[in-house]
mmCIF file of C-alpha atoms in Angstrom:
data_model
loop_
_atom_site.group_PDB
_atom_site.id
_atom_site.type_symbol
_atom_site.label_atom_id
_atom_site.label_comp_id
_atom_site.label_asym_id
_atom_site.label_seq_id
_atom_site.Cartn_x
_atom_site.Cartn_y
_atom_site.Cartn_z
ATOM 1 C CA MET A 1 89.824 111.803 -58.889
ATOM 2 C CA GLU A 2 89.487 109.226 -55.312
ATOM 3 C CA SER A 3 87.167 106.206 -56.649
ATOM 4 C CA THR A 4 85.824 105.824 -52.883
ATOM 5 C CA SER A 5 82.388 103.545 -52.396
ATOM 6 C CA PRO A 6 79.586 105.597 -50.570
ATOM 7 C CA SER A 7 80.750 103.721 -47.342
ATOM 8 C CA GLY A 8 84.354 105.366 -47.690
ATOM 9 C CA THR A 9 86.463 102.285 -47.712
ATOM 10 C CA CYS A 10 88.839 103.240 -49.986
ATOM 11 C CA SER A 11 91.494 105.519 -49.378
ATOM 12 C CA ARG A 12 94.488 107.494 -51.582
ATOM 13 C CA GLN A 13 96.805 106.068 -48.984
ATOM 14 C CA ALA A 14 99.532 102.925 -51.023
ATOM 15 C CA SER A 15 99.548 100.245 -48.413
ATOM 16 C CA PRO A 16 103.147 98.159 -48.559
ATOM 17 C CA GLN A 17 100.899 94.949 -47.417
ATOM 18 C CA CYS A 18 99.509 94.863 -51.392
ATOM 19 C CA ALA A 19 102.219 92.913 -52.593
ATOM 20 C CA ALA A 20 102.669 90.857 -49.547
ATOM 21 C CA ILE A 21 99.763 88.814 -50.438
ATOM 22 C CA GLY A 22 99.688 89.111 -54.201
ATOM 23 C CA LEU A 23 97.746 91.849 -54.742
ATOM 24 C CA SER A 24 99.707 93.879 -57.307
ATOM 25 C CA ALA A 25 99.574 94.541 -60.931
ATOM 26 C CA PRO A 26 101.679 92.660 -63.534
ATOM 27 C CA ASN A 27 104.186 95.196 -63.858
ATOM 28 C CA GLY A 28 104.167 95.980 -59.907
ATOM 29 C CA SER A 29 102.272 99.667 -60.391
ATOM 30 C CA THR A 30 99.993 98.648 -57.640
ATOM 31 C CA ASN A 31 97.929 102.172 -57.853
ATOM 32 C CA THR A 32 96.645 101.020 -61.867
ATOM 33 C CA HIS A 33 95.336 97.577 -60.804
ATOM 34 C CA VAL A 34 91.437 97.726 -60.449
ATOM 35 C CA GLN A 35 91.265 94.651 -56.926
ATOM 36 C CA GLN A 36 89.190 92.461 -58.129
ATOM 37 C CA LYS A 37 91.072 91.984 -61.400
ATOM 38 C CA SER A 38 93.915 91.425 -58.703
ATOM 39 C CA LEU A 39 91.596 89.147 -57.323
ATOM 40 C CA GLN A 40 91.248 86.840 -60.415
ATOM 41 C CA SER A 41 94.857 86.219 -60.791
ATOM 42 C CA PHE A 42 95.391 83.715 -58.137
ATOM 43 C CA PHE A 43 94.357 80.137 -59.144
ATOM 44 C CA GLY A 44 91.048 79.358 -58.270
ATOM 45 C CA ILE A 45 89.312 82.771 -57.720
ATOM 46 C CA GLY A 46 87.422 84.151 -60.519
ATOM 47 C CA ASP A 47 84.895 86.512 -61.463
ATOM 48 C CA PHE A 48 81.953 85.330 -58.664
ATOM 49 C CA THR A 49 84.161 84.381 -55.956
ATOM 50 C CA SER A 50 86.229 87.829 -56.335
ATOM 51 C CA SER A 51 82.746 89.696 -56.172
ATOM 52 C CA ARG A 52 81.686 87.763 -53.376
ATOM 53 C CA ILE A 53 85.071 88.477 -51.646
ATOM 54 C CA MET A 54 85.005 92.291 -52.026
ATOM 55 C CA ALA A 55 81.331 92.677 -51.078
ATOM 56 C CA ARG A 56 82.101 90.486 -48.168
ATOM 57 C CA PHE A 57 84.700 93.024 -46.950
ATOM 58 C CA ASN A 58 82.855 96.481 -48.588
ATOM 59 C CA ILE A 59 85.807 97.124 -51.668
ATOM 60 C CA HIS A 60 83.797 99.266 -53.996
ATOM 61 C CA PRO A 61 84.367 97.251 -57.538
ATOM 62 C CA THR A 62 86.416 100.152 -59.153
ATOM 63 C CA CYS A 63 88.507 100.481 -56.002
ATOM 64 C CA ARG A 64 92.270 100.362 -56.909
ATOM 65 C CA VAL A 65 94.707 97.420 -54.985
ATOM 66 C CA GLY A 66 97.054 100.513 -53.701
ATOM 67 C CA GLU A 67 93.612 102.619 -52.607
ATOM 68 C CA LEU A 68 92.826 99.507 -50.200
ATOM 69 C CA ALA A 69 92.847 100.710 -45.901
ATOM 70 C CA ASN A 70 95.348 98.379 -43.765
ATOM 71 C CA LYS A 71 92.726 96.511 -42.318
ATOM 72 C CA GLN A 72 91.108 95.574 -45.320
ATOM 73 C CA VAL A 73 94.492 93.878 -46.736
ATOM 74 C CA LEU A 74 94.724 92.312 -43.587
ATOM 75 C CA ASP A 75 91.416 91.004 -43.757
ATOM 76 C CA LEU A 76 92.128 89.765 -47.306
ATOM 77 C CA THR A 77 95.327 88.196 -46.525
ATOM 78 C CA ALA A 78 93.640 86.075 -43.430
ATOM 79 C CA MET A 79 90.479 85.099 -46.178
ATOM 80 C CA LEU A 80 93.380 84.290 -48.714
ATOM 81 C CA SER A 81 95.238 82.307 -46.628
ATOM 82 C CA GLU A 82 91.819 80.165 -45.139
ATOM 83 C CA MET A 83 91.058 79.406 -49.126
ATOM 84 C CA LYS A 84 92.399 76.789 -50.830
ATOM 85 C CA ILE A 85 94.364 77.934 -53.683
ATOM 86 C CA GLU A 86 97.096 78.377 -56.282
ATOM 87 C CA ASN A 87 99.601 75.468 -55.389
ATOM 88 C CA ASP A 88 97.202 73.937 -52.914
ATOM 89 C CA LEU A 89 94.443 73.375 -55.366
ATOM 90 C CA ARG A 90 96.247 72.626 -57.903
ATOM 91 C CA ARG A 91 98.196 69.719 -55.818
ATOM 92 C CA GLU A 92 94.646 68.586 -55.152
ATOM 93 C CA VAL A 93 93.442 68.800 -58.675
ATOM 94 C CA LEU A 94 96.187 66.871 -59.795
ATOM 95 C CA ASN A 95 96.047 64.640 -57.221
ATOM 96 C CA ASN A 96 92.158 63.836 -57.787
ATOM 97 C CA ILE A 97 93.177 62.313 -61.402
ATOM 98 C CA LYS A 98 95.822 60.787 -60.553
ATOM 99 C CA ARG A 99 93.318 59.101 -58.327
ATOM 100 C CA LEU A 100 90.773 58.437 -61.291
ATOM 101 C CA LYS A 101 93.829 56.909 -63.404
ATOM 102 C CA GLU A 102 94.538 54.722 -60.919
ATOM 103 C CA THR A 103 91.271 54.036 -60.238
ATOM 104 C CA GLY A 104 90.894 52.780 -64.240
ATOM 105 C CA THR A 105 87.668 54.694 -64.250
ATOM 106 C CA TYR A 106 86.454 55.899 -67.819
ATOM 107 C CA ARG A 107 87.646 59.692 -66.621
ATOM 108 C CA GLY A 108 90.586 58.408 -65.812
ATOM 109 C CA ARG A 109 91.313 56.178 -68.890
ATOM 110 C CA ARG A 110 90.176 60.108 -70.850
ATOM 111 C CA HIS A 111 92.578 62.299 -69.123
ATOM 112 C CA ALA A 112 95.367 59.515 -69.453
ATOM 113 C CA LEU A 113 95.013 59.619 -73.378
ATOM 114 C CA GLY A 114 94.731 63.272 -73.406
ATOM 115 C CA LEU A 115 91.148 62.887 -75.046
ATOM 116 C CA PRO A 116 88.562 65.141 -73.988
ATOM 117 C CA VAL A 117 86.789 63.848 -70.428
ATOM 118 C CA ASN A 118 83.301 65.509 -70.394
ATOM 119 C CA GLY A 119 81.376 63.901 -72.978
ATOM 120 C CA GLN A 120 82.688 66.549 -75.421
ATOM 121 C CA ARG A 121 82.162 65.558 -79.358
ATOM 122 C CA THR A 122 85.068 63.389 -80.642
ATOM 123 C CA ARG A 123 84.808 63.107 -84.172
ATOM 124 C CA THR A 124 85.979 66.787 -85.290
ATOM 125 C CA GLN A 125 86.847 68.808 -82.544
ATOM 126 C CA VAL A 126 89.546 66.477 -81.144
ATOM 127 C CA SER A 127 91.600 66.947 -84.524
ATOM 128 C CA ILE A 128 94.441 69.304 -82.402
ATOM 129 C CA THR A 129 94.166 67.165 -78.818
ATOM 130 C CA LEU A 130 95.319 63.636 -80.756
ATOM 131 C CA PRO A 131 98.890 64.282 -82.270
ATOM 132 C CA TYR A 132 99.357 65.884 -78.414
ATOM 133 C CA ALA A 133 98.620 63.033 -76.997
ATOM 134 C CA ILE A 134 100.419 60.237 -78.861
ATOM 135 C CA LEU A 135 103.240 62.581 -78.902
ATOM 136 C CA LEU A 136 102.931 62.616 -74.787
ATOM 137 C CA ARG A 137 102.955 58.857 -74.707
ATOM 138 C CA ARG A 138 105.726 58.708 -77.127
ATOM 139 C CA ILE A 139 107.509 61.138 -74.487
ATOM 140 C CA ALA A 140 106.735 60.005 -70.976
ATOM 141 C CA PRO A 141 105.186 56.009 -71.256
ATOM 142 C CA ALA A 142 103.245 55.580 -68.294
#
């Protein structure tokens, strides 16, 4: 049974380009993985962003990766190449944390000590984090 959207954007032909942009199931079977979950497997793309991407290209929420048309795969590839995801985003986050540490801000010091940064409670909930932070300081002094 085909899962198609009202505009008929899903087709039963499997596109080999899905693997080129990383849109495949963890076990490699492209026909069994739902498109939205595949998009969410990228670092930096969550539920909201994947829903907006799918709406932009008229992809039905239950459409599978292998059912995408070649044009949709090319459009997704172009959009994902423009977005800051995966290693670029990780590098930016690490650079931001490094900048906070170098400027000596409160948040930077909390990052360096391995403590909660955004004002979380430390009286009871950090009991697991503190030994880990102490271990990290012993292994690699900053």
